[in-house]
Short mmCIF file of C-alpha atoms in Angstrom, two decimals:
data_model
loop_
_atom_site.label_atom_id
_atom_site.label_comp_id
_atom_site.label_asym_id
_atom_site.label_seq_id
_atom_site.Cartn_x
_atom_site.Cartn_y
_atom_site.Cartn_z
CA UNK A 250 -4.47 3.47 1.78
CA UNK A 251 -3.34 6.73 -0.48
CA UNK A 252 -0.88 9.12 -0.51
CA UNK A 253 -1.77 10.69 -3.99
CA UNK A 254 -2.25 14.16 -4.06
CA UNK A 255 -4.56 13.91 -7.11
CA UNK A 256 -7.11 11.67 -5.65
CA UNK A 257 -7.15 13.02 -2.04
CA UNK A 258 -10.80 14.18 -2.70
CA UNK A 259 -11.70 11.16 -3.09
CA UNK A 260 -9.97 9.50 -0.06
CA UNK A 261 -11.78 12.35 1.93
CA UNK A 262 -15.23 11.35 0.84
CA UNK A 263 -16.34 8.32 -0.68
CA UNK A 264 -12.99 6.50 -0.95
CA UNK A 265 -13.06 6.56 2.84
CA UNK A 266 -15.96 4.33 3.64
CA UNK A 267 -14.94 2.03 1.41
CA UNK A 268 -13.84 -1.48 2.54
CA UNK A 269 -10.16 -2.48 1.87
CA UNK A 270 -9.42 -5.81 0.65
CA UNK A 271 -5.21 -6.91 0.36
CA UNK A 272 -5.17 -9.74 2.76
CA UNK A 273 -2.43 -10.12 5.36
CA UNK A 274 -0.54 -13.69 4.71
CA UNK A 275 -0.10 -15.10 7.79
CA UNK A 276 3.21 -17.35 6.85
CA UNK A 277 4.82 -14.19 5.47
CA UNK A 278 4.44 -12.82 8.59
CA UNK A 279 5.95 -15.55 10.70
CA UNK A 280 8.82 -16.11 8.32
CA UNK A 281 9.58 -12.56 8.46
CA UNK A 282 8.01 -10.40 11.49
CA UNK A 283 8.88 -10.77 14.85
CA UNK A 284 6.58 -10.01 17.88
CA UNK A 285 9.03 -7.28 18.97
CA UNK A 286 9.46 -5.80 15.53
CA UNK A 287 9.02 -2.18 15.55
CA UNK A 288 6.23 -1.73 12.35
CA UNK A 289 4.88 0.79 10.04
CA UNK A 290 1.57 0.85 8.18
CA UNK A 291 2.38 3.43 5.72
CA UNK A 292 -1.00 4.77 4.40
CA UNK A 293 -2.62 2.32 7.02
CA UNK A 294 -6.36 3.40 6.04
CA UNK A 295 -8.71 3.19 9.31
CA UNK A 296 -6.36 0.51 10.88
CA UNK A 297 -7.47 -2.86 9.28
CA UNK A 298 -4.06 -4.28 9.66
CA UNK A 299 -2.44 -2.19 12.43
CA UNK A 300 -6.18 -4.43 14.34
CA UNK A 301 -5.05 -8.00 12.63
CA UNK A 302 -1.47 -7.55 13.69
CA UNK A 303 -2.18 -6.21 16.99
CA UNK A 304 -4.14 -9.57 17.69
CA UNK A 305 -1.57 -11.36 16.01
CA UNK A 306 0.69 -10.55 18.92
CA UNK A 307 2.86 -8.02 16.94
CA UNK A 308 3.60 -5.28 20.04
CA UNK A 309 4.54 -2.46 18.32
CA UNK A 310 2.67 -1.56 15.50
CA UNK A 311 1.45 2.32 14.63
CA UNK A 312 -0.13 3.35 10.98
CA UNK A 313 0.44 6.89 9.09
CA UNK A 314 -2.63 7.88 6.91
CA UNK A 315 -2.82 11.37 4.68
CA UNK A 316 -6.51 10.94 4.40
CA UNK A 317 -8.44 13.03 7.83
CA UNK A 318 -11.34 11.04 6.76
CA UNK A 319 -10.11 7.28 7.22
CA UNK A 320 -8.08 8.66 10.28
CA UNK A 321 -10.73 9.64 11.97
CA UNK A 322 -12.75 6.37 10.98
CA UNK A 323 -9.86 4.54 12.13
CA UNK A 324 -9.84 6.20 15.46
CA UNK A 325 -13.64 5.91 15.77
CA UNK A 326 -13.26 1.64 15.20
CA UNK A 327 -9.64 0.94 16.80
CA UNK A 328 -9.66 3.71 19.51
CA UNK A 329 -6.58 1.30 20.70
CA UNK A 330 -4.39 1.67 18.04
CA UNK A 331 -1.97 4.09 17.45
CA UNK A 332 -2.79 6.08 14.04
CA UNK A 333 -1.28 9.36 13.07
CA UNK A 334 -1.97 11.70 10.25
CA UNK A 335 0.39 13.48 8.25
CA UNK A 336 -0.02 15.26 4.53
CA UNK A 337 2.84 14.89 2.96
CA UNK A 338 6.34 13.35 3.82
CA UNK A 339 8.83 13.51 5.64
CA UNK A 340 7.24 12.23 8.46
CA UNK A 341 8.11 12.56 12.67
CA UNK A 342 10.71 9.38 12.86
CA UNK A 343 14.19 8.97 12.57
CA UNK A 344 15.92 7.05 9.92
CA UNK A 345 15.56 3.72 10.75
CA UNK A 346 13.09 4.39 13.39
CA UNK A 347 11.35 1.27 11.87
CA UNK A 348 12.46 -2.71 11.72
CA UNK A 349 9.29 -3.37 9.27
CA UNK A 350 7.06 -1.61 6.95
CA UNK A 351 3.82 -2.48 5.13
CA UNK A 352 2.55 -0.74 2.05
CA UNK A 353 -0.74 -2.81 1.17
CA UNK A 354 -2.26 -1.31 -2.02
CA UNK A 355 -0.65 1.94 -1.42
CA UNK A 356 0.88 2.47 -4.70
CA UNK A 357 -1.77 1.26 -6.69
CA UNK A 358 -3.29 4.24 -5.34
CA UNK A 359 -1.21 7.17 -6.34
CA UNK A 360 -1.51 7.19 -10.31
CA UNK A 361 1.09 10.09 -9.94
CA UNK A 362 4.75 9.05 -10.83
CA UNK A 363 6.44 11.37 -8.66
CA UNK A 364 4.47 10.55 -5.68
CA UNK A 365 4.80 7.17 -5.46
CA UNK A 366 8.93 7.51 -5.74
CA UNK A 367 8.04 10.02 -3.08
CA UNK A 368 6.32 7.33 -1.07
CA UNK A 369 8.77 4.54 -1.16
CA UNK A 370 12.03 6.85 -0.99
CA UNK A 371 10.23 7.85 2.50
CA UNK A 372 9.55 3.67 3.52
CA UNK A 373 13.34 3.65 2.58
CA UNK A 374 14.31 6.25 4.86
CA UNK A 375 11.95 4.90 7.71
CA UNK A 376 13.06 1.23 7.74
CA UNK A 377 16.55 0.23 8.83
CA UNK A 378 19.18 -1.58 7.07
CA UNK A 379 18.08 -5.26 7.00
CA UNK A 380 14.59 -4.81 7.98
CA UNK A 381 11.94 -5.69 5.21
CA UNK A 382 9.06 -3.87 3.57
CA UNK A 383 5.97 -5.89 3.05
CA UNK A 384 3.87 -4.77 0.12
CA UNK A 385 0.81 -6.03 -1.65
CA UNK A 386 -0.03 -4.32 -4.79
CA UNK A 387 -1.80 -4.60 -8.24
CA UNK A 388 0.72 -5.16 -11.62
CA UNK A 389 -0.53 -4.32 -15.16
CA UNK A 390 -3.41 -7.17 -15.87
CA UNK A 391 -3.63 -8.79 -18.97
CA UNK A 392 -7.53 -9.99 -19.09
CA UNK A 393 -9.59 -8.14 -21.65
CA UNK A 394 -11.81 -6.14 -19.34
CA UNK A 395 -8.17 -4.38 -17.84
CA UNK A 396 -6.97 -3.97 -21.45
CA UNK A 397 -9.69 -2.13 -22.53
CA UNK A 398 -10.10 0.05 -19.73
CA UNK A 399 -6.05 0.77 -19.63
CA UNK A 400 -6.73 1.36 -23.45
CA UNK A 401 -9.77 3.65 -23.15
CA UNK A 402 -8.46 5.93 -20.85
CA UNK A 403 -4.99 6.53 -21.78
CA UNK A 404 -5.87 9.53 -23.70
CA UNK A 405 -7.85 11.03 -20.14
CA UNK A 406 -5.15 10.13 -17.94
CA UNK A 407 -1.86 10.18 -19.59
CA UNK A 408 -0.63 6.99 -19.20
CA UNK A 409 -1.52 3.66 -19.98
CA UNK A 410 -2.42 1.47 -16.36
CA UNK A 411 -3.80 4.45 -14.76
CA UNK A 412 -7.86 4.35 -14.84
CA UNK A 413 -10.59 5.87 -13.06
CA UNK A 414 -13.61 3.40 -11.76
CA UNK A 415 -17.15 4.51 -11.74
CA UNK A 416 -16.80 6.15 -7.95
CA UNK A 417 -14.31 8.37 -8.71
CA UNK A 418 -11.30 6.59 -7.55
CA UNK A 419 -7.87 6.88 -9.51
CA UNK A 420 -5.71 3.97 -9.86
CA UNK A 421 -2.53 2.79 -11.50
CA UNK A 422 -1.42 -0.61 -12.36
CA UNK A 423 2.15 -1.05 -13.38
CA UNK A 424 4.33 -3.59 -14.91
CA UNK A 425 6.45 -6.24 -12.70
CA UNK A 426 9.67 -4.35 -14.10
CA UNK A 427 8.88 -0.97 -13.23
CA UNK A 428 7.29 -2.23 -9.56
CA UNK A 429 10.76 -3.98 -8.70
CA UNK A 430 13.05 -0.51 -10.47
CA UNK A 431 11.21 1.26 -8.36
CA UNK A 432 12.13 -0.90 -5.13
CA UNK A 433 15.42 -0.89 -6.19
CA UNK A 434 15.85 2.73 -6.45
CA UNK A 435 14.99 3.89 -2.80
CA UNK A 436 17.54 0.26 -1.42
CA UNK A 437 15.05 -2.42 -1.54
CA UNK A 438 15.47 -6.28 -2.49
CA UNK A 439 13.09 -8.15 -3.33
CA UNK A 440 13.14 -11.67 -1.60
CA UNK A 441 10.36 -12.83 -2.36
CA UNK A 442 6.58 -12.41 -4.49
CA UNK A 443 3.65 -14.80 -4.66
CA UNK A 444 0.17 -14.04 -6.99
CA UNK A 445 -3.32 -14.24 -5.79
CA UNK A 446 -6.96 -12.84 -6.84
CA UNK A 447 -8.00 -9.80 -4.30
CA UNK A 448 -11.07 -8.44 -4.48
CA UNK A 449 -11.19 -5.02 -6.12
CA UNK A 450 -12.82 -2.13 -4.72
CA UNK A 451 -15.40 -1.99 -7.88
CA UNK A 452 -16.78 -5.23 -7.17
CA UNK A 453 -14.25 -7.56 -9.67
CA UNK A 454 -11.03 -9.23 -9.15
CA UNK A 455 -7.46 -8.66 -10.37
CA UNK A 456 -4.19 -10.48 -9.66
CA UNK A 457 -2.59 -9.25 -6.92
CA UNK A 458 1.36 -9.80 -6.03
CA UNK A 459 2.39 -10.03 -2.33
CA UNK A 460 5.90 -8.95 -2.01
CA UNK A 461 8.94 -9.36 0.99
CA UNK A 462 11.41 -6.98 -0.08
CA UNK A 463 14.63 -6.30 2.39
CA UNK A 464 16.17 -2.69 2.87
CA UNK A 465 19.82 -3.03 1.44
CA UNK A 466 22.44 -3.10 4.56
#
């Protein structure tokens, strides 16, 4: 779920029992994952998806988590899936080793800049030319609650859209423009991106965006 050096405490301890929310959409899927697609969950939590798509009939799915904690939970709950844990990237795989990627509410969890080009420059390497990276992720929100939190914790944490919630946990929202620069940067298109309301981990609900984007050939 995070590959943010700055809130890896949290992911360690209370961020790790948490329950994860991004659902996966199952036409997205069949319009752009085949059963023999080779897949990555990149910061795959305890294995929530790696489970859904393994019962989907996807055959070759595996998940990369930073977090020991939600590893090991994973392991505990899906002793049949294939989870590995790494700190930092790059990881064990060749370029290209992958024809699809997921990163669900990964980089609304790294409120660090550097890590989350970090993060998707890695997905970039990982997935081969043509395959497609399937993200779900939180933009900037525009309802008054998000506004004044953005607003009243700028100062704290440096940049407006990054916010801490009453647990501990760190978070960034960003806008539409600088989600899709950053795609673009590290060879990704975006094909397409449909809204919804996810649940948030502090018991509210934001708009989410669920994006295909295709690794440039």
């Amino acid at each position: 779920m995070t590959l943010s050096h700055d809130s890896g405490d949290y992911w360690e301890t209370t961020g790790a029992a948490r329950t994860f929310t991004h659902p996966l959409d199952p036409e997205l899927l069949s319009r752009y994952f085949s059963p023999d697609d080779r897949i990555l969950d990149y910061g795959c939590g305890y294995g929530r998806l790696l489970a859904q798509l393994a019962e989907r009939g996807y055959r070759d799915v595996r998940g990369v988590e930073p977090s020991a904690a939600l590893v090991d939970r994973g392991r505990k709950e899906h002793p049949e899936l294939r989870i590995t844990h790494f700190e930092e990237p790059p990881l064990p795989f060749a370029d290209g080793a992958f024809d699809a990627a997921l990163l669900f509410a990964v980089l609304t969890s790294i409120p660090d800049a550097e890590d989350r080009e970090g993060a998707v420059a890695e997905v970039g390497r990982l997935v081969r030319p043509g395959g497609v990276l399937y993200i779900s992720d939180v933009p900037l929100q525009t309802d008054e609650r998000s506004v004044g939190r953005y607003r009243a914790q700028e100062r704290e944490t440096g940049a407006y859209g990054v916010f801490r919630i009453e647990d501990g946990g760190v978070f960034v929202h960003q806008s539409q423009e600088s989600f899709h620069a950053l795609l673009g940067r590290h060879g990704f298109t975006v094909e397409t991106e449909e809204r919804r309301r996810t649940p948030t981990l502090d018991g509210h609900t934001d708009l989410s965006m669920q994006v295909i984007a295709r690794r440039t050939p």
